[in-house]
């Protein structure tokens, strides 16, 4: 039996994609299932009653509930709202087009039991149809004492949202994912945790299978230069001068020859999350 202090809620923000059932199946068939699954719907079309019935049947004995937000509220607000409603001591996040491997949560619980770690990151693995690895991100490839500097230099060795497990109380204390950023919220959360001296561990044995083709999501975010500038300023006093100079230099180089309008996410900054609401929670108007 799982200790209450190790119970995990899984939060899945969803745009109501066809891949949602695959994601849910990967969660409810875990060797050590979660205490609950929370779907946070923020797509153009909400989850209808027929699909909800199918999802509830798919979940079986694992409690599943759906929260509905205004369309295109964005991943930060969706994850924050789901985490705020979680009953588990820990919260694991998964994207609706990715999947946990079978022992993902069990492996994370073993590390929590052994070390009491507050934030854990699994490995992100992109696989081909035949199961072979196309690409992977494993945080251990970078020494832990360099994590903050590497993130500050606009690089990310694997600190994502879909491979994150975090103690809920710590997530609340860190104010969740920053809702003011249009991209790079995963990187910003990891940097805030490292600056706050929260215990962070990479757990390579826990893998998330990613189906995002060749980083398509990241490539589509032309507003990353804005995020990078904001993070340079926010964490300026937390890194070495060398990292500051390299970060500013890389930012300036990224601006050379840049063309086209800034494209942001629809829904962000339109009253979806009020500044006085906890972690971007919607408020009644």
mmCIF file of N, CA and C in Angstrom, residues 188-270:
data_model
loop_
_atom_site.group_PDB
_atom_site.id
_atom_site.type_symbol
_atom_site.label_atom_id
_atom_site.label_comp_id
_atom_site.label_asym_id
_atom_site.label_seq_id
_atom_site.Cartn_x
_atom_site.Cartn_y
_atom_site.Cartn_z
ATOM 1 N N UNK A 188 11.665 28.064 -16.796
ATOM 2 C CA UNK A 188 11.556 29.073 -15.738
ATOM 3 C C UNK A 188 11.226 28.434 -14.396
ATOM 4 N N UNK A 189 10.333 27.427 -14.399
ATOM 5 C CA UNK A 189 9.986 26.751 -13.141
ATOM 6 C C UNK A 189 11.205 26.046 -12.560
ATOM 7 N N UNK A 190 11.958 25.352 -13.407
ATOM 8 C CA UNK A 190 13.149 24.643 -12.927
ATOM 9 C C UNK A 190 14.169 25.618 -12.349
ATOM 10 N N UNK A 191 14.352 26.761 -12.994
ATOM 11 C CA UNK A 191 15.303 27.757 -12.498
ATOM 12 C C UNK A 191 14.863 28.305 -11.142
ATOM 13 N N UNK A 192 13.557 28.574 -10.996
ATOM 14 C CA UNK A 192 13.041 29.076 -9.716
ATOM 15 C C UNK A 192 13.260 28.057 -8.612
ATOM 16 N N UNK A 193 13.074 26.777 -8.922
ATOM 17 C CA UNK A 193 13.272 25.725 -7.917
ATOM 18 C C UNK A 193 14.737 25.631 -7.498
ATOM 19 N N UNK A 194 15.642 25.731 -8.466
ATOM 20 C CA UNK A 194 17.069 25.644 -8.154
ATOM 21 C C UNK A 194 17.522 26.845 -7.324
ATOM 22 N N UNK A 195 17.024 28.023 -7.635
ATOM 23 C CA UNK A 195 17.371 29.215 -6.865
ATOM 24 C C UNK A 195 16.832 29.120 -5.447
ATOM 25 N N UNK A 196 15.650 28.500 -5.290
ATOM 26 C CA UNK A 196 15.032 28.353 -3.972
ATOM 27 C C UNK A 196 15.674 27.246 -3.153
ATOM 28 N N UNK A 197 16.667 26.553 -3.748
ATOM 29 C CA UNK A 197 17.393 25.482 -3.062
ATOM 30 C C UNK A 197 16.476 24.328 -2.661
ATOM 31 N N UNK A 198 15.496 24.041 -3.515
ATOM 32 C CA UNK A 198 14.625 22.880 -3.325
ATOM 33 C C UNK A 198 15.369 21.644 -3.825
ATOM 34 N N UNK A 199 15.162 20.498 -3.204
ATOM 35 C CA UNK A 199 15.844 19.286 -3.642
ATOM 36 C C UNK A 199 15.285 18.832 -4.990
ATOM 37 N N UNK A 200 16.174 18.716 -5.975
ATOM 38 C CA UNK A 200 15.795 18.341 -7.339
ATOM 39 C C UNK A 200 16.635 17.142 -7.756
ATOM 40 N N UNK A 201 16.000 16.162 -8.373
ATOM 41 C CA UNK A 201 16.722 14.972 -8.809
ATOM 42 C C UNK A 201 16.264 14.574 -10.205
ATOM 43 N N UNK A 202 17.194 14.021 -10.982
ATOM 44 C CA UNK A 202 16.818 13.422 -12.261
ATOM 45 C C UNK A 202 16.758 11.909 -12.072
ATOM 46 N N UNK A 203 15.694 11.323 -12.586
ATOM 47 C CA UNK A 203 15.461 9.880 -12.423
ATOM 48 C C UNK A 203 15.411 9.271 -13.825
ATOM 49 N N UNK A 204 16.551 8.852 -14.322
ATOM 50 C CA UNK A 204 16.639 8.373 -15.700
ATOM 51 C C UNK A 204 15.831 7.101 -15.951
ATOM 52 N N UNK A 205 15.619 6.315 -14.893
ATOM 53 C CA UNK A 205 14.897 5.063 -15.077
ATOM 54 C C UNK A 205 13.413 5.300 -15.375
ATOM 55 N N UNK A 206 12.916 6.481 -15.019
ATOM 56 C CA UNK A 206 11.517 6.832 -15.281
ATOM 57 C C UNK A 206 11.458 7.587 -16.605
ATOM 58 N N UNK A 207 10.854 6.981 -17.609
ATOM 59 C CA UNK A 207 10.847 7.569 -18.939
ATOM 60 C C UNK A 207 9.450 7.992 -19.376
ATOM 61 N N UNK A 208 9.419 9.113 -20.081
ATOM 62 C CA UNK A 208 8.197 9.565 -20.754
ATOM 63 C C UNK A 208 8.433 9.427 -22.248
ATOM 64 N N UNK A 209 7.521 8.752 -22.925
ATOM 65 C CA UNK A 209 7.613 8.632 -24.378
ATOM 66 C C UNK A 209 6.967 9.853 -25.003
ATOM 67 N N UNK A 210 7.750 10.602 -25.760
ATOM 68 C CA UNK A 210 7.263 11.839 -26.370
ATOM 69 C C UNK A 210 6.936 11.604 -27.839
ATOM 70 N N UNK A 211 5.821 12.144 -28.265
ATOM 71 C CA UNK A 211 5.387 11.985 -29.650
ATOM 72 C C UNK A 211 5.367 13.309 -30.389
ATOM 73 N N UNK A 212 5.935 14.351 -29.773
ATOM 74 C CA UNK A 212 6.070 15.648 -30.420
ATOM 75 C C UNK A 212 7.115 15.508 -31.525
ATOM 76 N N UNK A 213 6.718 15.595 -32.805
ATOM 77 C CA UNK A 213 7.663 15.305 -33.890
ATOM 78 C C UNK A 213 8.782 16.331 -34.007
ATOM 79 N N UNK A 214 9.989 15.878 -33.635
ATOM 80 C CA UNK A 214 11.186 16.707 -33.812
ATOM 81 C C UNK A 214 11.092 18.075 -33.178
ATOM 82 N N UNK A 215 10.477 18.149 -31.995
ATOM 83 C CA UNK A 215 10.420 19.423 -31.299
ATOM 84 C C UNK A 215 9.542 20.454 -31.981
ATOM 85 N N UNK A 216 8.494 20.010 -32.656
ATOM 86 C CA UNK A 216 7.637 20.920 -33.429
ATOM 87 C C UNK A 216 7.080 22.034 -32.561
ATOM 88 N N UNK A 217 6.627 21.681 -31.341
ATOM 89 C CA UNK A 217 6.020 22.698 -30.475
ATOM 90 C C UNK A 217 7.001 23.839 -30.203
ATOM 91 N N UNK A 218 8.231 23.476 -29.865
ATOM 92 C CA UNK A 218 9.214 24.510 -29.530
ATOM 93 C C UNK A 218 9.545 25.371 -30.740
ATOM 94 N N UNK A 219 9.610 24.745 -31.914
ATOM 95 C CA UNK A 219 9.971 25.497 -33.108
ATOM 96 C C UNK A 219 8.905 26.518 -33.479
ATOM 97 N N UNK A 220 7.678 26.276 -33.095
ATOM 98 C CA UNK A 220 6.588 27.157 -33.473
ATOM 99 C C UNK A 220 6.487 28.387 -32.577
ATOM 100 N N UNK A 221 7.300 28.473 -31.562
ATOM 101 C CA UNK A 221 7.193 29.586 -30.615
ATOM 102 C C UNK A 221 8.164 30.697 -30.977
ATOM 103 N N UNK A 222 7.712 31.650 -31.754
ATOM 104 C CA UNK A 222 8.587 32.736 -32.175
ATOM 105 C C UNK A 222 8.785 33.757 -31.065
ATOM 106 N N UNK A 223 8.082 33.579 -29.948
ATOM 107 C CA UNK A 223 8.200 34.533 -28.847
ATOM 108 C C UNK A 223 9.258 34.107 -27.832
ATOM 109 N N UNK A 224 10.051 33.090 -28.138
ATOM 110 C CA UNK A 224 11.053 32.616 -27.181
ATOM 111 C C UNK A 224 12.062 33.701 -26.829
ATOM 112 N N UNK A 225 12.338 34.616 -27.775
ATOM 113 C CA UNK A 225 13.307 35.673 -27.488
ATOM 114 C C UNK A 225 12.827 36.559 -26.342
ATOM 115 N N UNK A 226 11.494 36.739 -26.228
ATOM 116 C CA UNK A 226 10.941 37.539 -25.134
ATOM 117 C C UNK A 226 11.159 36.816 -23.811
ATOM 118 N N UNK A 227 10.878 35.525 -23.806
ATOM 119 C CA UNK A 227 11.085 34.719 -22.597
ATOM 120 C C UNK A 227 12.544 34.765 -22.167
ATOM 121 N N UNK A 228 13.449 34.576 -23.111
ATOM 122 C CA UNK A 228 14.873 34.569 -22.769
ATOM 123 C C UNK A 228 15.306 35.891 -22.144
ATOM 124 N N UNK A 229 14.805 36.992 -22.669
ATOM 125 C CA UNK A 229 15.157 38.299 -22.113
ATOM 126 C C UNK A 229 14.615 38.445 -20.694
ATOM 127 N N UNK A 230 13.387 37.993 -20.465
ATOM 128 C CA UNK A 230 12.794 38.079 -19.131
ATOM 129 C C UNK A 230 13.577 37.243 -18.126
ATOM 130 N N UNK A 231 13.999 36.052 -18.538
ATOM 131 C CA UNK A 231 14.734 35.180 -17.618
ATOM 132 C C UNK A 231 16.147 35.691 -17.365
ATOM 133 N N UNK A 232 16.752 36.331 -18.364
ATOM 134 C CA UNK A 232 18.059 36.960 -18.140
ATOM 135 C C UNK A 232 17.953 37.971 -17.005
ATOM 136 N N UNK A 233 16.916 38.770 -17.055
ATOM 137 C CA UNK A 233 16.731 39.808 -16.040
ATOM 138 C C UNK A 233 16.359 39.204 -14.687
ATOM 139 N N UNK A 234 15.429 38.234 -14.680
ATOM 140 C CA UNK A 234 14.920 37.677 -13.427
ATOM 141 C C UNK A 234 16.010 36.984 -12.614
ATOM 142 N N UNK A 235 16.896 36.253 -13.279
ATOM 143 C CA UNK A 235 17.889 35.448 -12.566
ATOM 144 C C UNK A 235 19.309 36.015 -12.703
ATOM 145 N N UNK A 236 19.408 37.293 -13.033
ATOM 146 C CA UNK A 236 20.702 37.942 -13.244
ATOM 147 C C UNK A 236 21.624 37.794 -12.031
ATOM 148 N N UNK A 237 21.081 37.960 -10.845
ATOM 149 C CA UNK A 237 21.899 37.917 -9.641
ATOM 150 C C UNK A 237 22.178 36.524 -9.116
ATOM 151 N N UNK A 238 21.694 35.485 -9.781
ATOM 152 C CA UNK A 238 21.837 34.113 -9.284
ATOM 153 C C UNK A 238 22.876 33.292 -10.028
ATOM 154 N N UNK A 239 23.497 33.882 -11.051
ATOM 155 C CA UNK A 239 24.452 33.127 -11.865
ATOM 156 C C UNK A 239 25.775 33.893 -11.943
ATOM 157 N N UNK A 240 26.777 33.235 -12.493
ATOM 158 C CA UNK A 240 28.109 33.837 -12.601
ATOM 159 C C UNK A 240 28.131 34.886 -13.713
ATOM 160 N N UNK A 241 29.156 35.733 -13.661
ATOM 161 C CA UNK A 241 29.323 36.741 -14.707
ATOM 162 C C UNK A 241 29.526 36.094 -16.065
ATOM 163 N N UNK A 242 30.231 34.972 -16.092
ATOM 164 C CA UNK A 242 30.444 34.279 -17.362
ATOM 165 C C UNK A 242 29.110 33.855 -17.969
ATOM 166 N N UNK A 243 28.218 33.318 -17.136
ATOM 167 C CA UNK A 243 26.919 32.903 -17.647
ATOM 168 C C UNK A 243 26.093 34.096 -18.111
ATOM 169 N N UNK A 244 26.206 35.208 -17.379
ATOM 170 C CA UNK A 244 25.486 36.418 -17.787
ATOM 171 C C UNK A 244 25.937 36.883 -19.165
ATOM 172 N N UNK A 245 27.249 36.962 -19.344
ATOM 173 C CA UNK A 245 27.779 37.440 -20.612
ATOM 174 C C UNK A 245 27.417 36.497 -21.757
ATOM 175 N N UNK A 246 27.540 35.192 -21.521
ATOM 176 C CA UNK A 246 27.216 34.230 -22.576
ATOM 177 C C UNK A 246 25.736 34.268 -22.918
ATOM 178 N N UNK A 247 24.905 34.444 -21.898
ATOM 179 C CA UNK A 247 23.466 34.488 -22.132
ATOM 180 C C UNK A 247 23.078 35.721 -22.938
ATOM 181 N N UNK A 248 23.613 36.869 -22.560
ATOM 182 C CA UNK A 248 23.311 38.106 -23.292
ATOM 183 C C UNK A 248 23.829 38.018 -24.721
ATOM 184 N N UNK A 249 25.030 37.466 -24.890
ATOM 185 C CA UNK A 249 25.595 37.320 -26.225
ATOM 186 C C UNK A 249 24.724 36.417 -27.103
ATOM 187 N N UNK A 250 24.267 35.302 -26.555
ATOM 188 C CA UNK A 250 23.419 34.391 -27.327
ATOM 189 C C UNK A 250 22.083 35.038 -27.648
ATOM 190 N N UNK A 251 21.573 35.830 -26.708
ATOM 191 C CA UNK A 251 20.304 36.513 -26.962
ATOM 192 C C UNK A 251 20.467 37.528 -28.098
ATOM 193 N N UNK A 252 21.556 38.289 -28.066
ATOM 194 C CA UNK A 252 21.796 39.275 -29.125
ATOM 195 C C UNK A 252 21.962 38.603 -30.484
ATOM 196 N N UNK A 253 22.652 37.483 -30.499
ATOM 197 C CA UNK A 253 22.820 36.744 -31.760
ATOM 198 C C UNK A 253 21.488 36.234 -32.278
ATOM 199 N N UNK A 254 20.603 35.825 -31.361
ATOM 200 C CA UNK A 254 19.297 35.322 -31.793
ATOM 201 C C UNK A 254 18.433 36.414 -32.412
ATOM 202 N N UNK A 255 18.733 37.661 -32.067
ATOM 203 C CA UNK A 255 17.952 38.777 -32.580
ATOM 204 C C UNK A 255 18.417 39.232 -33.959
ATOM 205 N N UNK A 256 19.627 38.845 -34.351
ATOM 206 C CA UNK A 256 20.166 39.269 -35.640
ATOM 207 C C UNK A 256 19.387 38.586 -36.768
ATOM 208 N N UNK A 257 18.829 39.382 -37.621
ATOM 209 C CA UNK A 257 18.096 38.830 -38.760
ATOM 210 C C UNK A 257 16.718 38.327 -38.421
ATOM 211 N N UNK A 258 16.263 38.570 -37.164
ATOM 212 C CA UNK A 258 14.931 38.095 -36.796
ATOM 213 C C UNK A 258 13.874 38.899 -37.538
ATOM 214 N N UNK A 259 12.877 38.188 -38.091
ATOM 215 C CA UNK A 259 11.816 38.847 -38.830
ATOM 216 C C UNK A 259 10.474 38.284 -38.414
ATOM 217 N N UNK A 260 9.438 39.044 -38.719
ATOM 218 C CA UNK A 260 8.084 38.552 -38.489
ATOM 219 C C UNK A 260 7.530 39.012 -37.167
ATOM 220 N N UNK A 261 6.205 38.970 -37.028
ATOM 221 C CA UNK A 261 5.543 39.407 -35.795
ATOM 222 C C UNK A 261 5.730 38.420 -34.673
ATOM 223 N N UNK A 262 5.527 38.889 -33.481
ATOM 224 C CA UNK A 262 5.570 38.013 -32.310
ATOM 225 C C UNK A 262 4.272 37.251 -32.244
ATOM 226 N N UNK A 263 4.373 35.925 -32.211
ATOM 227 C CA UNK A 263 3.167 35.108 -32.118
ATOM 228 C C UNK A 263 3.083 34.529 -30.727
ATOM 229 N N UNK A 264 2.020 34.812 -30.019
ATOM 230 C CA UNK A 264 1.825 34.278 -28.676
ATOM 231 C C UNK A 264 0.733 33.250 -28.667
ATOM 232 N N UNK A 265 0.426 32.733 -27.494
ATOM 233 C CA UNK A 265 -0.653 31.768 -27.345
ATOM 234 C C UNK A 265 -1.957 32.485 -27.122
ATOM 235 N N UNK A 266 -2.959 32.074 -27.817
ATOM 236 C CA UNK A 266 -4.263 32.665 -27.595
ATOM 237 C C UNK A 266 -4.739 32.344 -26.192
ATOM 238 N N UNK A 267 -5.378 33.307 -25.576
ATOM 239 C CA UNK A 267 -5.941 33.082 -24.247
ATOM 240 C C UNK A 267 -5.090 33.660 -23.148
ATOM 241 N N UNK A 268 -3.775 33.747 -23.363
ATOM 242 C CA UNK A 268 -2.903 34.262 -22.322
ATOM 243 C C UNK A 268 -3.049 35.776 -22.250
ATOM 244 N N UNK A 269 -3.246 36.282 -21.057
ATOM 245 C CA UNK A 269 -3.356 37.711 -20.877
ATOM 246 C C UNK A 269 -4.712 38.269 -21.239
ATOM 247 N N UNK A 270 -5.735 37.400 -21.320
ATOM 248 C CA UNK A 270 -7.071 37.869 -21.662
ATOM 249 C C UNK A 270 -8.052 37.623 -20.531
#
